[in-house]
mmCIF file with all atom_site columns, C-alpha atoms and ligand atoms in Angstrom:
data_model
loop_
_atom_site.group_PDB
_atom_site.id
_atom_site.type_symbol
_atom_site.label_atom_id
_atom_site.label_alt_id
_atom_site.label_comp_id
_atom_site.label_asym_id
_atom_site.label_entity_id
_atom_site.label_seq_id
_atom_site.pdbx_PDB_ins_code
_atom_site.Cartn_x
_atom_site.Cartn_y
_atom_site.Cartn_z
_atom_site.occupancy
_atom_site.B_iso_or_equiv
_atom_site.pdbx_formal_charge
_atom_site.auth_seq_id
_atom_site.auth_comp_id
_atom_site.auth_asym_id
_atom_site.auth_atom_id
_atom_site.pdbx_PDB_model_num
ATOM   1   C CA  . MET A 1 1   ? 115.642 76.821 128.919 1.00 77.00 ? 1   MET A CA  1
ATOM   2   C CA  . LYS A 1 2   ? 113.003 74.084 129.214 1.00 87.00 ? 2   LYS A CA  1
ATOM   3   C CA  . SER A 1 3   ? 113.862 69.707 126.819 1.00 94.00 ? 3   SER A CA  1
ATOM   4   C CA  . ARG A 1 4   ? 110.234 69.440 126.864 1.00 96.00 ? 4   ARG A CA  1
ATOM   5   C CA  . ILE A 1 5   ? 107.325 72.250 125.867 1.00 97.00 ? 5   ILE A CA  1
ATOM   6   C CA  . ARG A 1 6   ? 103.411 71.237 125.118 1.00 97.00 ? 6   ARG A CA  1
ATOM   7   C CA  . ILE A 1 7   ? 101.758 72.935 121.846 1.00 97.00 ? 7   ILE A CA  1
ATOM   8   C CA  . HIS A 1 8   ? 97.871  72.882 121.162 1.00 96.00 ? 8   HIS A CA  1
ATOM   9   C CA  . ASP A 1 9   ? 97.851  69.322 121.594 1.00 95.00 ? 9   ASP A CA  1
ATOM   10  C CA  . LYS A 1 10  ? 101.866 67.885 120.948 1.00 97.00 ? 10  LYS A CA  1
ATOM   11  C CA  . GLU A 1 11  ? 104.565 67.169 123.165 1.00 98.00 ? 11  GLU A CA  1
ATOM   12  C CA  . PHE A 1 12  ? 107.850 68.493 121.672 1.00 98.00 ? 12  PHE A CA  1
ATOM   13  C CA  . GLU A 1 13  ? 111.227 68.349 122.868 1.00 98.00 ? 13  GLU A CA  1
ATOM   14  C CA  . ILE A 1 14  ? 114.435 70.495 122.466 1.00 98.00 ? 14  ILE A CA  1
ATOM   15  C CA  . PHE A 1 15  ? 116.642 69.205 119.040 1.00 98.00 ? 15  PHE A CA  1
ATOM   16  C CA  . LEU A 1 16  ? 119.005 72.361 118.339 1.00 98.00 ? 16  LEU A CA  1
ATOM   17  C CA  . THR A 1 17  ? 119.510 74.798 120.708 1.00 98.00 ? 17  THR A CA  1
ATOM   18  C CA  . GLU A 1 18  ? 119.957 78.621 120.657 1.00 98.00 ? 18  GLU A CA  1
ATOM   19  C CA  . GLU A 1 19  ? 123.638 78.157 121.101 1.00 98.00 ? 19  GLU A CA  1
ATOM   20  C CA  . GLN A 1 20  ? 123.950 75.616 117.940 1.00 98.00 ? 20  GLN A CA  1
ATOM   21  C CA  . ILE A 1 21  ? 121.117 77.885 115.740 1.00 98.00 ? 21  ILE A CA  1
ATOM   22  C CA  . GLU A 1 22  ? 123.158 80.996 116.303 1.00 98.00 ? 22  GLU A CA  1
ATOM   23  C CA  . LYS A 1 23  ? 126.583 79.011 115.202 1.00 98.00 ? 23  LYS A CA  1
ATOM   24  C CA  . ARG A 1 24  ? 125.499 78.395 112.116 1.00 98.00 ? 24  ARG A CA  1
ATOM   25  C CA  . VAL A 1 25  ? 123.580 80.765 110.998 1.00 98.00 ? 25  VAL A CA  1
ATOM   26  C CA  . SER A 1 26  ? 126.696 82.763 112.112 1.00 98.00 ? 26  SER A CA  1
ATOM   27  C CA  . GLU A 1 27  ? 128.613 80.422 109.326 1.00 98.00 ? 27  GLU A CA  1
ATOM   28  C CA  . LEU A 1 28  ? 125.933 80.946 106.342 1.00 98.00 ? 28  LEU A CA  1
ATOM   29  C CA  . ALA A 1 29  ? 126.240 84.593 107.053 1.00 98.00 ? 29  ALA A CA  1
ATOM   30  C CA  . ASP A 1 30  ? 130.163 84.245 106.384 1.00 98.00 ? 30  ASP A CA  1
ATOM   31  C CA  . GLU A 1 31  ? 130.075 81.926 103.358 1.00 98.00 ? 31  GLU A CA  1
ATOM   32  C CA  . ILE A 1 32  ? 127.919 84.498 101.795 1.00 98.00 ? 32  ILE A CA  1
ATOM   33  C CA  . ASN A 1 33  ? 129.805 87.262 102.795 1.00 98.00 ? 33  ASN A CA  1
ATOM   34  C CA  . ARG A 1 34  ? 132.919 85.309 100.953 1.00 98.00 ? 34  ARG A CA  1
ATOM   35  C CA  . ASP A 1 35  ? 130.744 85.262 97.897  1.00 98.00 ? 35  ASP A CA  1
ATOM   36  C CA  . TYR A 1 36  ? 127.831 88.259 97.101  1.00 98.00 ? 36  TYR A CA  1
ATOM   37  C CA  . GLN A 1 37  ? 131.254 90.475 97.917  1.00 97.00 ? 37  GLN A CA  1
ATOM   38  C CA  . ASN A 1 38  ? 130.599 93.495 95.685  1.00 96.00 ? 38  ASN A CA  1
ATOM   39  C CA  . LYS A 1 39  ? 127.455 91.556 93.768  1.00 98.00 ? 39  LYS A CA  1
ATOM   40  C CA  . LYS A 1 40  ? 124.572 93.526 96.402  1.00 98.00 ? 40  LYS A CA  1
ATOM   41  C CA  . PRO A 1 41  ? 122.563 90.988 96.874  1.00 98.00 ? 41  PRO A CA  1
ATOM   42  C CA  . LEU A 1 42  ? 119.092 91.211 96.923  1.00 98.00 ? 42  LEU A CA  1
ATOM   43  C CA  . PHE A 1 43  ? 117.553 88.497 99.648  1.00 98.00 ? 43  PHE A CA  1
ATOM   44  C CA  . ILE A 1 44  ? 113.646 87.919 99.406  1.00 97.00 ? 44  ILE A CA  1
ATOM   45  C CA  . SER A 1 45  ? 112.642 86.657 102.891 1.00 97.00 ? 45  SER A CA  1
ATOM   46  C CA  . ILE A 1 46  ? 109.332 84.238 102.525 1.00 96.00 ? 46  ILE A CA  1
ATOM   47  C CA  . LEU A 1 47  ? 106.662 84.959 105.778 1.00 94.00 ? 47  LEU A CA  1
ATOM   48  C CA  . ASN A 1 48  ? 105.843 84.204 107.573 1.00 94.00 ? 48  ASN A CA  1
ATOM   49  C CA  . GLY A 1 49  ? 108.142 81.838 109.344 1.00 96.00 ? 49  GLY A CA  1
ATOM   50  C CA  . SER A 1 50  ? 111.786 83.080 107.734 1.00 98.00 ? 50  SER A CA  1
ATOM   51  C CA  . PHE A 1 51  ? 111.189 86.295 109.991 1.00 98.00 ? 51  PHE A CA  1
ATOM   52  C CA  . ILE A 1 52  ? 113.565 85.813 112.587 1.00 98.00 ? 52  ILE A CA  1
ATOM   53  C CA  . PHE A 1 53  ? 116.320 83.332 110.394 1.00 98.00 ? 53  PHE A CA  1
ATOM   54  C CA  . SER A 1 54  ? 116.425 86.329 107.813 1.00 98.00 ? 54  SER A CA  1
ATOM   55  C CA  . ALA A 1 55  ? 117.131 89.732 111.142 1.00 98.00 ? 55  ALA A CA  1
ATOM   56  C CA  . ASP A 1 56  ? 119.565 87.197 112.224 1.00 98.00 ? 56  ASP A CA  1
ATOM   57  C CA  . LEU A 1 57  ? 121.371 86.497 109.226 1.00 98.00 ? 57  LEU A CA  1
ATOM   58  C CA  . PHE A 1 58  ? 120.944 89.716 107.898 1.00 98.00 ? 58  PHE A CA  1
ATOM   59  C CA  . ARG A 1 59  ? 122.196 91.736 111.082 1.00 98.00 ? 59  ARG A CA  1
ATOM   60  C CA  . GLN A 1 60  ? 125.420 89.640 110.479 1.00 98.00 ? 60  GLN A CA  1
ATOM   61  C CA  . LEU A 1 61  ? 126.493 90.350 106.824 1.00 98.00 ? 61  LEU A CA  1
ATOM   62  C CA  . ASN A 1 62  ? 129.019 92.554 106.120 1.00 98.00 ? 62  ASN A CA  1
ATOM   63  C CA  . ILE A 1 63  ? 128.472 93.012 102.396 1.00 98.00 ? 63  ILE A CA  1
ATOM   64  C CA  . GLU A 1 64  ? 126.005 95.961 100.471 1.00 98.00 ? 64  GLU A CA  1
ATOM   65  C CA  . ALA A 1 65  ? 122.904 93.758 100.083 1.00 98.00 ? 65  ALA A CA  1
ATOM   66  C CA  . GLU A 1 66  ? 118.857 94.972 100.152 1.00 97.00 ? 66  GLU A CA  1
ATOM   67  C CA  . ILE A 1 67  ? 116.453 92.871 101.988 1.00 97.00 ? 67  ILE A CA  1
ATOM   68  C CA  . CYS A 1 68  ? 112.407 92.194 101.036 1.00 95.00 ? 68  CYS A CA  1
ATOM   69  C CA  . PHE A 1 69  ? 109.901 89.758 102.293 1.00 95.00 ? 69  PHE A CA  1
ATOM   70  C CA  . ILE A 1 70  ? 106.396 88.417 100.927 1.00 94.00 ? 70  ILE A CA  1
ATOM   71  C CA  . LYS A 1 71  ? 104.215 85.928 102.206 1.00 92.00 ? 71  LYS A CA  1
ATOM   72  C CA  . LEU A 1 72  ? 103.489 82.444 100.829 1.00 84.00 ? 72  LEU A CA  1
ATOM   73  C CA  . VAL A 1 73  ? 101.011 80.022 102.142 1.00 73.00 ? 73  VAL A CA  1
ATOM   74  C CA  . SER A 1 74  ? 101.093 76.856 101.880 1.00 68.00 ? 74  SER A CA  1
ATOM   75  C CA  . TYR A 1 75  ? 100.873 75.143 105.299 1.00 57.00 ? 75  TYR A CA  1
ATOM   76  C CA  . LYS A 1 76  ? 98.373  74.512 107.995 1.00 56.00 ? 76  LYS A CA  1
ATOM   77  C CA  . GLY A 1 77  ? 98.233  73.110 111.415 1.00 63.00 ? 77  GLY A CA  1
ATOM   78  C CA  . MET A 1 78  ? 100.935 69.884 110.653 1.00 68.00 ? 78  MET A CA  1
ATOM   79  C CA  . LYS A 1 79  ? 100.455 69.863 106.800 1.00 66.00 ? 79  LYS A CA  1
ATOM   80  C CA  . SER A 1 80  ? 101.253 71.416 103.430 1.00 64.00 ? 80  SER A CA  1
ATOM   81  C CA  . SER A 1 81  ? 97.505  71.628 102.106 1.00 61.00 ? 81  SER A CA  1
ATOM   82  C CA  . GLY A 1 82  ? 99.235  71.359 99.241  1.00 67.00 ? 82  GLY A CA  1
ATOM   83  C CA  . LYS A 1 83  ? 98.095  74.677 97.418  1.00 71.00 ? 83  LYS A CA  1
ATOM   84  C CA  . VAL A 1 84  ? 100.347 77.761 97.530  1.00 74.00 ? 84  VAL A CA  1
ATOM   85  C CA  . THR A 1 85  ? 98.620  80.960 97.662  1.00 71.00 ? 85  THR A CA  1
ATOM   86  C CA  . THR A 1 86  ? 100.787 84.458 97.538  1.00 69.00 ? 86  THR A CA  1
ATOM   87  C CA  . SER A 1 87  ? 99.471  86.418 100.228 1.00 62.00 ? 87  SER A CA  1
ATOM   88  C CA  . ILE A 1 88  ? 102.536 89.771 99.613  1.00 66.00 ? 88  ILE A CA  1
ATOM   89  C CA  . GLY A 1 89  ? 103.605 89.766 96.831  1.00 79.00 ? 89  GLY A CA  1
ATOM   90  C CA  . LEU A 1 90  ? 107.659 90.459 95.504  1.00 86.00 ? 90  LEU A CA  1
ATOM   91  C CA  . GLU A 1 91  ? 107.269 94.761 95.044  1.00 84.00 ? 91  GLU A CA  1
ATOM   92  C CA  . GLU A 1 92  ? 110.823 95.474 93.883  1.00 87.00 ? 92  GLU A CA  1
ATOM   93  C CA  . ASP A 1 93  ? 112.614 95.002 90.456  1.00 91.00 ? 93  ASP A CA  1
ATOM   94  C CA  . ILE A 1 94  ? 114.730 91.832 90.161  1.00 95.00 ? 94  ILE A CA  1
ATOM   95  C CA  . TYR A 1 95  ? 115.743 92.659 86.303  1.00 96.00 ? 95  TYR A CA  1
ATOM   96  C CA  . ASP A 1 96  ? 119.663 91.343 86.429  1.00 97.00 ? 96  ASP A CA  1
ATOM   97  C CA  . ARG A 1 97  ? 120.003 90.941 90.418  1.00 97.00 ? 97  ARG A CA  1
ATOM   98  C CA  . GLU A 1 98  ? 121.592 88.431 92.140  1.00 98.00 ? 98  GLU A CA  1
ATOM   99  C CA  . VAL A 1 99  ? 118.744 86.682 94.431  1.00 98.00 ? 99  VAL A CA  1
ATOM   100 C CA  . ILE A 1 100 ? 118.722 84.843 97.097  1.00 98.00 ? 100 ILE A CA  1
ATOM   101 C CA  . ILE A 1 101 ? 115.828 83.358 99.125  1.00 98.00 ? 101 ILE A CA  1
ATOM   102 C CA  . LEU A 1 102 ? 115.495 83.016 102.344 1.00 98.00 ? 102 LEU A CA  1
ATOM   103 C CA  . GLU A 1 103 ? 113.636 80.229 103.762 1.00 98.00 ? 103 GLU A CA  1
ATOM   104 C CA  . ASP A 1 104 ? 112.798 78.460 107.349 1.00 98.00 ? 104 ASP A CA  1
ATOM   105 C CA  . ILE A 1 105 ? 112.571 75.327 105.469 1.00 98.00 ? 105 ILE A CA  1
ATOM   106 C CA  . VAL A 1 106 ? 112.351 73.376 102.553 1.00 97.00 ? 106 VAL A CA  1
ATOM   107 C CA  . ASP A 1 107 ? 110.087 70.509 103.585 1.00 96.00 ? 107 ASP A CA  1
ATOM   108 C CA  . THR A 1 108 ? 108.561 68.653 100.538 1.00 95.00 ? 108 THR A CA  1
ATOM   109 C CA  . GLY A 1 109 ? 109.836 71.400 98.315  1.00 95.00 ? 109 GLY A CA  1
ATOM   110 C CA  . ARG A 1 110 ? 106.506 72.780 96.986  1.00 93.00 ? 110 ARG A CA  1
ATOM   111 C CA  . THR A 1 111 ? 106.818 76.443 97.809  1.00 92.00 ? 111 THR A CA  1
ATOM   112 C CA  . LEU A 1 112 ? 110.020 76.921 96.438  1.00 95.00 ? 112 LEU A CA  1
ATOM   113 C CA  . HIS A 1 113 ? 109.297 75.432 92.894  1.00 94.00 ? 113 HIS A CA  1
ATOM   114 C CA  . GLU A 1 114 ? 106.297 76.905 92.641  1.00 91.00 ? 114 GLU A CA  1
ATOM   115 C CA  . PHE A 1 115 ? 107.387 80.453 93.133  1.00 92.00 ? 115 PHE A CA  1
ATOM   116 C CA  . ILE A 1 116 ? 110.977 80.809 91.885  1.00 94.00 ? 116 ILE A CA  1
ATOM   117 C CA  . PRO A 1 117 ? 109.250 80.272 88.016  1.00 93.00 ? 117 PRO A CA  1
ATOM   118 C CA  . LYS A 1 118 ? 108.052 84.072 88.582  1.00 90.00 ? 118 LYS A CA  1
ATOM   119 C CA  . LEU A 1 119 ? 110.415 85.166 89.868  1.00 93.00 ? 119 LEU A CA  1
ATOM   120 C CA  . LEU A 1 120 ? 112.979 83.646 86.446  1.00 94.00 ? 120 LEU A CA  1
ATOM   121 C CA  . HIS A 1 121 ? 110.147 85.711 84.594  1.00 91.00 ? 121 HIS A CA  1
ATOM   122 C CA  . GLN A 1 122 ? 111.447 88.612 85.611  1.00 93.00 ? 122 GLN A CA  1
ATOM   123 C CA  . GLN A 1 123 ? 115.855 87.065 84.663  1.00 95.00 ? 123 GLN A CA  1
ATOM   124 C CA  . PRO A 1 124 ? 117.219 88.617 87.226  1.00 97.00 ? 124 PRO A CA  1
ATOM   125 C CA  . ARG A 1 125 ? 120.829 86.988 86.856  1.00 98.00 ? 125 ARG A CA  1
ATOM   126 C CA  . SER A 1 126 ? 121.488 84.152 89.739  1.00 98.00 ? 126 SER A CA  1
ATOM   127 C CA  . ILE A 1 127 ? 118.881 82.821 92.105  1.00 98.00 ? 127 ILE A CA  1
ATOM   128 C CA  . LYS A 1 128 ? 120.251 80.907 95.298  1.00 98.00 ? 128 LYS A CA  1
ATOM   129 C CA  . ILE A 1 129 ? 118.761 79.296 98.701  1.00 98.00 ? 129 ILE A CA  1
ATOM   130 C CA  . ALA A 1 130 ? 119.557 79.621 102.052 1.00 98.00 ? 130 ALA A CA  1
ATOM   131 C CA  . ALA A 1 131 ? 117.153 77.437 103.538 1.00 98.00 ? 131 ALA A CA  1
ATOM   132 C CA  . LEU A 1 132 ? 118.347 77.092 107.330 1.00 98.00 ? 132 LEU A CA  1
ATOM   133 C CA  . LEU A 1 133 ? 116.620 74.147 107.515 1.00 98.00 ? 133 LEU A CA  1
ATOM   134 C CA  . HIS A 1 134 ? 116.037 71.473 104.881 1.00 98.00 ? 134 HIS A CA  1
ATOM   135 C CA  . LYS A 1 135 ? 114.067 67.830 105.317 1.00 98.00 ? 135 LYS A CA  1
ATOM   136 C CA  . ALA A 1 136 ? 116.034 66.530 102.459 1.00 96.00 ? 136 ALA A CA  1
ATOM   137 C CA  . GLU A 1 137 ? 114.539 62.998 102.608 1.00 96.00 ? 137 GLU A CA  1
ATOM   138 C CA  . VAL A 1 138 ? 111.202 63.681 102.053 1.00 96.00 ? 138 VAL A CA  1
ATOM   139 C CA  . THR A 1 139 ? 111.473 67.256 99.067  1.00 94.00 ? 139 THR A CA  1
ATOM   140 C CA  . GLU A 1 140 ? 109.927 65.595 96.222  1.00 96.00 ? 140 GLU A CA  1
ATOM   141 C CA  . PHE A 1 141 ? 109.887 68.578 94.000  1.00 96.00 ? 141 PHE A CA  1
ATOM   142 C CA  . PRO A 1 142 ? 113.543 69.880 92.135  1.00 96.00 ? 142 PRO A CA  1
ATOM   143 C CA  . VAL A 1 143 ? 114.744 72.033 95.090  1.00 96.00 ? 143 VAL A CA  1
ATOM   144 C CA  . HIS A 1 144 ? 117.981 72.147 95.996  1.00 96.00 ? 144 HIS A CA  1
ATOM   145 C CA  . PRO A 1 145 ? 118.921 74.749 98.510  1.00 98.00 ? 145 PRO A CA  1
ATOM   146 C CA  . ASP A 1 146 ? 122.593 76.551 97.860  1.00 98.00 ? 146 ASP A CA  1
ATOM   147 C CA  . TYR A 1 147 ? 123.151 77.182 101.722 1.00 98.00 ? 147 TYR A CA  1
ATOM   148 C CA  . VAL A 1 148 ? 121.337 75.009 104.148 1.00 98.00 ? 148 VAL A CA  1
ATOM   149 C CA  . GLY A 1 149 ? 121.864 75.190 107.939 1.00 98.00 ? 149 GLY A CA  1
ATOM   150 C CA  . PHE A 1 150 ? 120.503 72.133 109.089 1.00 98.00 ? 150 PHE A CA  1
ATOM   151 C CA  . THR A 1 151 ? 119.556 68.778 106.777 1.00 98.00 ? 151 THR A CA  1
ATOM   152 C CA  . ILE A 1 152 ? 116.606 67.204 109.587 1.00 98.00 ? 152 ILE A CA  1
ATOM   153 C CA  . PRO A 1 153 ? 114.545 64.475 109.633 1.00 97.00 ? 153 PRO A CA  1
ATOM   154 C CA  . ASP A 1 154 ? 110.630 64.440 108.677 1.00 97.00 ? 154 ASP A CA  1
ATOM   155 C CA  . LYS A 1 155 ? 109.353 65.254 111.749 1.00 97.00 ? 155 LYS A CA  1
ATOM   156 C CA  . PHE A 1 156 ? 107.968 68.361 112.340 1.00 98.00 ? 156 PHE A CA  1
ATOM   157 C CA  . VAL A 1 157 ? 110.147 71.354 114.591 1.00 98.00 ? 157 VAL A CA  1
ATOM   158 C CA  . VAL A 1 158 ? 108.547 74.030 115.987 1.00 98.00 ? 158 VAL A CA  1
ATOM   159 C CA  . GLY A 1 159 ? 110.367 77.476 117.007 1.00 98.00 ? 159 GLY A CA  1
ATOM   160 C CA  . TYR A 1 160 ? 112.902 80.313 115.875 1.00 98.00 ? 160 TYR A CA  1
ATOM   161 C CA  . GLY A 1 161 ? 110.337 81.224 113.910 1.00 98.00 ? 161 GLY A CA  1
ATOM   162 C CA  . LEU A 1 162 ? 108.434 78.026 113.152 1.00 98.00 ? 162 LEU A CA  1
ATOM   163 C CA  . ASP A 1 163 ? 105.565 77.679 114.065 1.00 97.00 ? 163 ASP A CA  1
ATOM   164 C CA  . TYR A 1 164 ? 102.281 75.132 114.951 1.00 97.00 ? 164 TYR A CA  1
ATOM   165 C CA  . ASP A 1 165 ? 98.686  76.534 114.510 1.00 95.00 ? 165 ASP A CA  1
ATOM   166 C CA  . GLY A 1 166 ? 99.975  79.742 115.280 1.00 95.00 ? 166 GLY A CA  1
ATOM   167 C CA  . LEU A 1 167 ? 102.263 79.201 118.095 1.00 98.00 ? 167 LEU A CA  1
ATOM   168 C CA  . GLY A 1 168 ? 105.721 78.383 119.048 1.00 98.00 ? 168 GLY A CA  1
ATOM   169 C CA  . ARG A 1 169 ? 107.197 81.362 116.992 1.00 98.00 ? 169 ARG A CA  1
ATOM   170 C CA  . ASN A 1 170 ? 109.331 83.112 119.540 1.00 98.00 ? 170 ASN A CA  1
ATOM   171 C CA  . LEU A 1 171 ? 110.621 80.254 120.758 1.00 98.00 ? 171 LEU A CA  1
ATOM   172 C CA  . LYS A 1 172 ? 114.538 80.480 120.818 1.00 98.00 ? 172 LYS A CA  1
ATOM   173 C CA  . ALA A 1 173 ? 115.712 77.305 120.337 1.00 98.00 ? 173 ALA A CA  1
ATOM   174 C CA  . ILE A 1 174 ? 114.531 74.166 118.080 1.00 98.00 ? 174 ILE A CA  1
ATOM   175 C CA  . PHE A 1 175 ? 111.604 71.968 119.151 1.00 98.00 ? 175 PHE A CA  1
ATOM   176 C CA  . GLN A 1 176 ? 110.907 68.189 117.555 1.00 98.00 ? 176 GLN A CA  1
ATOM   177 C CA  . VAL A 1 177 ? 107.797 66.621 117.917 1.00 98.00 ? 177 VAL A CA  1
ATOM   178 C CA  . THR A 1 178 ? 107.562 63.478 120.350 1.00 97.00 ? 178 THR A CA  1
ATOM   179 C CA  . THR A 1 179 ? 103.925 61.889 119.761 1.00 69.00 ? 179 THR A CA  1
HETATM 180 P P1  . IMP B 2 .   ? 107.284 72.246 101.657 1.00 66.33 ? 201 IMP B P1  1
HETATM 181 O O1  . IMP B 2 .   ? 106.592 74.059 100.143 1.00 66.33 ? 201 IMP B O1  1
HETATM 182 O O2  . IMP B 2 .   ? 106.449 71.148 101.474 1.00 66.33 ? 201 IMP B O2  1
HETATM 183 O O3  . IMP B 2 .   ? 108.802 73.397 101.488 1.00 66.33 ? 201 IMP B O3  1
HETATM 184 O O4  . IMP B 2 .   ? 107.179 73.553 102.491 1.00 66.33 ? 201 IMP B O4  1
HETATM 185 C C1  . IMP B 2 .   ? 107.417 74.795 102.847 1.00 66.33 ? 201 IMP B C1  1
HETATM 186 C C2  . IMP B 2 .   ? 107.121 75.092 104.184 1.00 66.33 ? 201 IMP B C2  1
HETATM 187 O O5  . IMP B 2 .   ? 106.560 74.666 105.187 1.00 66.33 ? 201 IMP B O5  1
HETATM 188 C C3  . IMP B 2 .   ? 107.867 76.261 105.024 1.00 66.33 ? 201 IMP B C3  1
HETATM 189 O O6  . IMP B 2 .   ? 108.415 77.749 105.042 1.00 66.33 ? 201 IMP B O6  1
HETATM 190 C C4  . IMP B 2 .   ? 107.136 76.329 106.687 1.00 66.33 ? 201 IMP B C4  1
HETATM 191 O O7  . IMP B 2 .   ? 106.843 77.560 106.715 1.00 66.33 ? 201 IMP B O7  1
HETATM 192 C C5  . IMP B 2 .   ? 106.335 75.246 106.061 1.00 66.33 ? 201 IMP B C5  1
HETATM 193 N N1  . IMP B 2 .   ? 106.638 73.663 106.848 1.00 66.33 ? 201 IMP B N1  1
HETATM 194 C C6  . IMP B 2 .   ? 107.066 72.640 106.760 1.00 66.33 ? 201 IMP B C6  1
HETATM 195 N N2  . IMP B 2 .   ? 108.308 71.842 107.692 1.00 66.33 ? 201 IMP B N2  1
HETATM 196 C C7  . IMP B 2 .   ? 107.470 72.886 108.841 1.00 66.33 ? 201 IMP B C7  1
HETATM 197 C C8  . IMP B 2 .   ? 107.605 72.095 109.580 1.00 66.33 ? 201 IMP B C8  1
HETATM 198 O O8  . IMP B 2 .   ? 108.276 71.386 110.340 1.00 66.33 ? 201 IMP B O8  1
HETATM 199 N N3  . IMP B 2 .   ? 107.341 72.497 110.555 1.00 66.33 ? 201 IMP B N3  1
HETATM 200 C C9  . IMP B 2 .   ? 107.008 74.102 110.528 1.00 66.33 ? 201 IMP B C9  1
HETATM 201 N N4  . IMP B 2 .   ? 106.541 74.499 109.610 1.00 66.33 ? 201 IMP B N4  1
HETATM 202 C C10 . IMP B 2 .   ? 107.286 74.193 108.258 1.00 66.33 ? 201 IMP B C10 1
#
């Protein structure tokens, strides 16, 4: 695996290896398996960035669980556009369900801060957040992930589902911008 890569106009260096990610995702799955025995949680995976994290985590669950996907968009290039739009909405009935939101990364927290009240309208029994990455120091909205893979500094990252202007999602490791 290369330790430095270039995507569009930016250089990136390795930040989290495939092995580190795999180990941490297994640990998160273990915690969720313990916490959600007999609760039949519904996972809501937020596309696009969460698809790989969601698939890897979900495959490691040994409890009864369901998963669905929605698409929210707030990023363009390396900056949040400041506006969250829904392009594929939620079809499942979440009334009285134990919901776990799957996010690739919580950055400012805006996406979930705008989305969670919409879910609360439907009166789920509980809502928790599992985020692979959390840029805790820049989270400005009151969003507190319950399961966090890695708390990371405020630097743009790609790989393992995360993209830079469409590219980089298929990288097995996570890379951090150097410039
Ligand atoms: P938030 O609304 O600011 O918390 O941002 C959430 C969304 O922005 C994530 O689901 C990602 O799609 C995207 N995002 C935030 N930081 C990064 C990053 O470093 N790399 C790639 N996408 C990011």
